[in-house]
Coordinates of C-alpha atoms and ligand atoms in Angstrom, one line a residue:
X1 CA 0.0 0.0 0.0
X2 CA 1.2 3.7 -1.0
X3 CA 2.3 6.2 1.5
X4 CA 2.3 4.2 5.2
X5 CA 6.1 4.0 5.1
X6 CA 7.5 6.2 8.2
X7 CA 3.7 7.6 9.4
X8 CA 2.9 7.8 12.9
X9 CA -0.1 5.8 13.7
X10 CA -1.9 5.1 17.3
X11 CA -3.6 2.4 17.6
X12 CA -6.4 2.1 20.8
X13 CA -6.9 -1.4 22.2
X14 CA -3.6 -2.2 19.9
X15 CA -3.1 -5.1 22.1
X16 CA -6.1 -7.0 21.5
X17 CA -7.5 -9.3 18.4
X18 CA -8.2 -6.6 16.0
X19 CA -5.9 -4.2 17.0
X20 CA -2.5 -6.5 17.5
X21 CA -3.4 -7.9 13.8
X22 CA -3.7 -4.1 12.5
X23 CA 0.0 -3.2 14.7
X24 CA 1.3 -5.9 12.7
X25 CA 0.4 -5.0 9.2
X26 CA 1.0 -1.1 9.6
X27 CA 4.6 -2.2 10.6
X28 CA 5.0 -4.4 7.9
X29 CA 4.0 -1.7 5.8
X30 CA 6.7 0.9 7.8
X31 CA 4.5 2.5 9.6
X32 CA 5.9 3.4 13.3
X33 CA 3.0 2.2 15.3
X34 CA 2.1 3.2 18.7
X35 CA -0.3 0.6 20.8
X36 CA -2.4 2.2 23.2
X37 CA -3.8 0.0 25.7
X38 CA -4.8 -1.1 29.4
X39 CA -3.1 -4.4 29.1
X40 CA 0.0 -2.9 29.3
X41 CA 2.1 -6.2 29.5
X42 CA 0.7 -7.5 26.1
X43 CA 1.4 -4.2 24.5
X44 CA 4.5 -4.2 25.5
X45 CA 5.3 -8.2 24.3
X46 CA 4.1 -7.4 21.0
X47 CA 6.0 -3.8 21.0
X48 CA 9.1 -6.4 21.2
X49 CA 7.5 -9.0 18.5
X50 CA 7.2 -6.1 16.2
X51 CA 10.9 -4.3 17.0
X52 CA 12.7 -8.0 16.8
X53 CA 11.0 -7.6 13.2
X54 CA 12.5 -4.5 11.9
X55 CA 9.6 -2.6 12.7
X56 CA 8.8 0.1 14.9
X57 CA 6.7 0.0 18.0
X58 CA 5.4 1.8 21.1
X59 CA 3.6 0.3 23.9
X60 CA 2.1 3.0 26.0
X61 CA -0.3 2.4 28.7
X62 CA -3.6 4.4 28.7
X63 CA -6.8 3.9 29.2
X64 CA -8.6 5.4 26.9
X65 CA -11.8 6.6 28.9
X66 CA -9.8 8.8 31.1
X67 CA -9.0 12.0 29.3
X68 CA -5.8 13.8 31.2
X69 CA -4.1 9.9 30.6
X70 CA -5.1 9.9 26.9
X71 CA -3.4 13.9 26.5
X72 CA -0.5 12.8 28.5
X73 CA -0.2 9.4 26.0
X74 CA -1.1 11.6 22.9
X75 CA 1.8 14.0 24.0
X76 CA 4.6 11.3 24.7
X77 CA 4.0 9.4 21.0
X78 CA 4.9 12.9 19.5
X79 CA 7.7 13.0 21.5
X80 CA 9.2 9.7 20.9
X81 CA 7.6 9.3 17.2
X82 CA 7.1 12.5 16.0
X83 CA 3.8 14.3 14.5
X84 CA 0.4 11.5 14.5
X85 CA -0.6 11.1 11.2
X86 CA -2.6 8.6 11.7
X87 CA -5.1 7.3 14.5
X88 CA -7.6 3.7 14.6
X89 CA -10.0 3.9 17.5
X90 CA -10.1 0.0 17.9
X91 CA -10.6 0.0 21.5
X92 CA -14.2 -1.8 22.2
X93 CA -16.0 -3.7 24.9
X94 CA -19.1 -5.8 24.9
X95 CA -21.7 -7.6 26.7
X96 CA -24.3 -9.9 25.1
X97 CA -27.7 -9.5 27.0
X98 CA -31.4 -8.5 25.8
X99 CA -31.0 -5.0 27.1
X100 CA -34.0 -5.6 30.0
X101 CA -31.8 -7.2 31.8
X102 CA -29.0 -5.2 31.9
X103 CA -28.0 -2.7 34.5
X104 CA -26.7 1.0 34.2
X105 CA -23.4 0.3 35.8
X106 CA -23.1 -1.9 32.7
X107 CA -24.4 0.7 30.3
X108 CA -21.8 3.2 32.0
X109 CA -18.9 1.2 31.5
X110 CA -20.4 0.1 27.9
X111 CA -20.4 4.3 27.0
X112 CA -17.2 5.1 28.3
X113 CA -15.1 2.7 26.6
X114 CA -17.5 2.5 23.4
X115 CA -18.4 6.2 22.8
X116 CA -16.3 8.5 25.8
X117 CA -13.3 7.0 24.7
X118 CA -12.9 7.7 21.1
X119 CA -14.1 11.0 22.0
X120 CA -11.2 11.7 24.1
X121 CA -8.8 10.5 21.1
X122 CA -10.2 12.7 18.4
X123 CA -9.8 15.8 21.1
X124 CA -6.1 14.8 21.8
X125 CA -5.1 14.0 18.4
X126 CA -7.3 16.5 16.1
X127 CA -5.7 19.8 16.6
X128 CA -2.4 18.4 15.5
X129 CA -3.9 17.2 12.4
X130 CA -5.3 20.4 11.5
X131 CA -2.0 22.1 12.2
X132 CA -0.4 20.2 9.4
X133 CA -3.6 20.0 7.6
X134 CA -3.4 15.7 6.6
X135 CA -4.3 13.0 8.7
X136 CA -6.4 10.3 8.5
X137 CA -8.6 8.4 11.2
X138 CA -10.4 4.8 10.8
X139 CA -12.9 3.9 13.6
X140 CA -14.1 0.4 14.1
X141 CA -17.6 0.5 14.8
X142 CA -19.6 -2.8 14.0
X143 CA -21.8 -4.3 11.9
X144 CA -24.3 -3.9 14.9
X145 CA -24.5 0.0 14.5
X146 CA -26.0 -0.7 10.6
X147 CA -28.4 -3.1 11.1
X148 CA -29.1 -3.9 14.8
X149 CA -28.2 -6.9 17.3
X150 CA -30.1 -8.7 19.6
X151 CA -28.4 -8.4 22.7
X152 CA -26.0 -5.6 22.2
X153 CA -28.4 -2.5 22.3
X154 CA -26.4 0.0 24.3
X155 CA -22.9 -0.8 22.6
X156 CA -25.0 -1.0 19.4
X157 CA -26.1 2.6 20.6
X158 CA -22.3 3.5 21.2
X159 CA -21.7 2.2 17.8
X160 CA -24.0 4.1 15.9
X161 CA -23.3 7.4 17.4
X162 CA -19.6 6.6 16.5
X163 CA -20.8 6.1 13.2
X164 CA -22.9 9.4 12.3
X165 CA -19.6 11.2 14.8
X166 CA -17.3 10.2 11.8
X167 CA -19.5 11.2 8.9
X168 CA -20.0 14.7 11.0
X169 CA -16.1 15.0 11.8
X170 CA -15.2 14.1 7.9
X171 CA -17.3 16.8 6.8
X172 CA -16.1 19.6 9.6
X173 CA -12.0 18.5 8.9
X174 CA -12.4 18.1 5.1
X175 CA -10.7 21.4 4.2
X176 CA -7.9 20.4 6.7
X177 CA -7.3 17.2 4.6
X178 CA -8.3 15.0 7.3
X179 CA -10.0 11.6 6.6
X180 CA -12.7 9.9 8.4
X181 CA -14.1 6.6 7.4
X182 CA -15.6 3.7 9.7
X183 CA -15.2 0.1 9.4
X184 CA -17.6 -2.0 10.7
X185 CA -16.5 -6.0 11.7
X186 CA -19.5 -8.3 11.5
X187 CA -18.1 -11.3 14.0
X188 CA -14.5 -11.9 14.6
X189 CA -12.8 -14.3 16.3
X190 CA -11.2 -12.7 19.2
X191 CA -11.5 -12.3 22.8
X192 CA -14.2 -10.1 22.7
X193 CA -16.3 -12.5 20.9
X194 CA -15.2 -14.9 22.9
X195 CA -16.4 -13.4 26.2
X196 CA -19.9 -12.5 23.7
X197 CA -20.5 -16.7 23.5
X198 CA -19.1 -17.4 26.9
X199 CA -22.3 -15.3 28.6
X200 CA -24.5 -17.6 25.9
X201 CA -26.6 -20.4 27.7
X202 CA -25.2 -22.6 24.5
X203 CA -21.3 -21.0 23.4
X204 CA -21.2 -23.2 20.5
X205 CA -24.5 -23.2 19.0
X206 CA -24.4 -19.3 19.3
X207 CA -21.1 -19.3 17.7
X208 CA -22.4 -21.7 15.1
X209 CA -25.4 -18.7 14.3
X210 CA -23.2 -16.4 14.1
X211 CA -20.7 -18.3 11.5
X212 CA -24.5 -19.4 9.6
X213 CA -25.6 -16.3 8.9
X214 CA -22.2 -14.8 7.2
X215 CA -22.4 -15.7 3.6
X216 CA -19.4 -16.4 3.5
X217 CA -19.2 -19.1 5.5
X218 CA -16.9 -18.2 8.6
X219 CA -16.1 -15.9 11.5
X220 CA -13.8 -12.7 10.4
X221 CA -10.0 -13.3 11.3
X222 CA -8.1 -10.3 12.5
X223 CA -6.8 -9.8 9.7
X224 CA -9.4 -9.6 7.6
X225 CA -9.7 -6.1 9.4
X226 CA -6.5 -5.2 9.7
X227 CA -6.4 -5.2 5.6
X228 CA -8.9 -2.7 5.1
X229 CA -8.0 -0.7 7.5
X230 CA -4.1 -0.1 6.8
X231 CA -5.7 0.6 3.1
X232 CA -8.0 3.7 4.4
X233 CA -4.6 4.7 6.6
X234 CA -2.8 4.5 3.1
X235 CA -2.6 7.0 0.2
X236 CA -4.7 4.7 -2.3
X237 CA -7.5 5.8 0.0
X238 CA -6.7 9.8 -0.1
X239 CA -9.8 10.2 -1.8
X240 CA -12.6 8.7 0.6
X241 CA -13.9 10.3 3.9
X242 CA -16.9 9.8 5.6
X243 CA -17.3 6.5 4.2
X244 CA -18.9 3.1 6.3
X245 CA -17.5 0.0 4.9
X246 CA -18.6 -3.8 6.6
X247 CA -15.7 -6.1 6.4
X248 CA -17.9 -9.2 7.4
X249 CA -18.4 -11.8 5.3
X250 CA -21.3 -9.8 3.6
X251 CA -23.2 -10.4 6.1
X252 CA -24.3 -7.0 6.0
X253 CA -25.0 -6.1 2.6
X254 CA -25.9 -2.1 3.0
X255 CA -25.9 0.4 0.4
Ligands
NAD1 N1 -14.7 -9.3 17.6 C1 -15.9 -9.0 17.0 O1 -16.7 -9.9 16.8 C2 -16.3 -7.6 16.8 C3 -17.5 -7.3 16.0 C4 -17.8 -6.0 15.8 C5 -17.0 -5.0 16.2 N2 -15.9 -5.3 16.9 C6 -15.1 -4.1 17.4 O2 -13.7 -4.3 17.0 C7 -12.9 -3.6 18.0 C8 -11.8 -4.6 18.4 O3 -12.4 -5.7 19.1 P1 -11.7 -7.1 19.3 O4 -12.6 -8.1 18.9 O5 -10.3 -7.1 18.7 O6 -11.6 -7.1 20.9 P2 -10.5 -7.6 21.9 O7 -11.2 -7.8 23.2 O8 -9.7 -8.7 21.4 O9 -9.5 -6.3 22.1 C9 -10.0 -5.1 22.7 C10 -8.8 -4.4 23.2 O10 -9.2 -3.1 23.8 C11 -8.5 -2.9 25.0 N3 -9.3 -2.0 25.8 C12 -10.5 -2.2 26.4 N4 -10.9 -1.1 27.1 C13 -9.9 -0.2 27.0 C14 -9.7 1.1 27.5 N5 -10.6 1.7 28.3 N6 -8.6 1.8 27.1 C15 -7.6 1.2 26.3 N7 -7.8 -0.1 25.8 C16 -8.9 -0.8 26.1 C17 -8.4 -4.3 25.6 O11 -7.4 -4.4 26.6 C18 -8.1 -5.2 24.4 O12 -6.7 -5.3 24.2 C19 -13.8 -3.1 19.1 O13 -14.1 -1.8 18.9 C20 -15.1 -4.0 18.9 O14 -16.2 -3.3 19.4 C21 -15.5 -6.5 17.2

């Protein structure tokens, strides 16, 4: 892909499924990649994986629902990186009930980490990117925000607003030569799905569903993601903003 070689890229929940796949492949493609997460001990393992590589990695610890840690971690990439020109709000959290029986300490934590969080990256990292008027942001929303999911209401909720915040952010940067787009994973074998079956009264027939209704015939891989969005990062996308796009199997076929 044109133009990652050498860009500065932050990616939230770096550590995790998603996010440790998309480190990888933005260092393959020589991007210096800085992974912002909680779990600071498996940022930092694949910080090394990456480095013993010939690529070039960042583990910094934040937690990304806390705003004065996320200005603090903002400030300290562009001081051992240089200048962000690039930012994936990956970060995510779940929980897999029919929303009746959820609590609000639940939908609390579910719209901090979901919708406060990315919130608090955009703040820290947008004023730079309007200083050197180019940047480019991918947020992972989910499949969930396009076409509802039975179970995930309130981090469907997060999602959505996510969603219609890009569009509204591509449109307010697009004279500073900022990008915006979403991607949205149908499901993905990770942890977080994993945790999303566990709470199931039957993991594996809930797993099968899921892997049923995708027409094409699996679960997304990590990297699957991790493709699509180095691509919208790169220069071959430096023509789409504001876009939505479902990497998922076609399970959501939206126009
Ligand atoms: N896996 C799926 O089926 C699926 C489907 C649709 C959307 N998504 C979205 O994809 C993204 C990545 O999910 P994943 O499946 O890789 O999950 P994952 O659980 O494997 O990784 C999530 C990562 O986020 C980190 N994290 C959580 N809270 C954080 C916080 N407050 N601050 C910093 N880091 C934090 C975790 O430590 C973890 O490393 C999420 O936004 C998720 O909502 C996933």
């Amino acid at each position: 892909m044109k133009g990652l070689k050498d860009k500065v890229v932050i990616v939230t929940g770096g550590a995790g499924g998603i996010g440790s796949a998309t480190c990888r492949r933005l260092a393959e493609e020589g991007a210096k990649v800085a992974i912002f997460d909680m779990n600071i001990v498996a940022a930092e393992q694949l910080a090394q994986d990456i480095n013993q590589q010939n690529g070039q990695a960042l583990a910094v610890r934040c937690d990304i629902t806390d705003r004065n840690v996320v200005e603090q971690a903002v400030q300290q990439v562009e001081a051992e990186l240089g200048p962000i020109d690039g930012l994936v709000n990956n970060a995510g959290w779940d929980i897999f009930k029919p929303f009746v029986k959820t609590n609000p300490q639940e939908w609390d934590k579910l719209i901090q980490i979901n919708l406060v969080g990315m919130l608090n990256m955009h703040f820290a990292v947008l004023k730079g990117m309007v200083e050197r008027n180019s940047g480019s942001i991918v947020n992972i929303a989910s499949d969930a925000a396009r076409v509802g999911s039975s179970g995930e209401a309130v981090y469907a909720a997060c999602k959505g607003g996510l969603l219609s915040f890009s569009k509204t952010l591509a449109r307010e940067h697009s004279r500073h030569n900022i990008k915006i787009n979403v991607i949205c994973p149908g499901p993905t074998d990770t942890a977080l799905l994993a945790g999303v079956t566990e709470g199931a009264s039957n993991p594996e027939k809930l797993r099968e569903a899921f892997t049923r209704a995708i027409p094409l015939g699996r679960l997304g891989q990590p990297e699957d993601l991790a493709s699509s969005i180095a691509f919208f990062l790169s220069e071959d996308a430096s023509f789409i903003t504001g876009q939505v796009l479902s990497v998922s199997g076609g399970l959501t076929m939206s126009g």
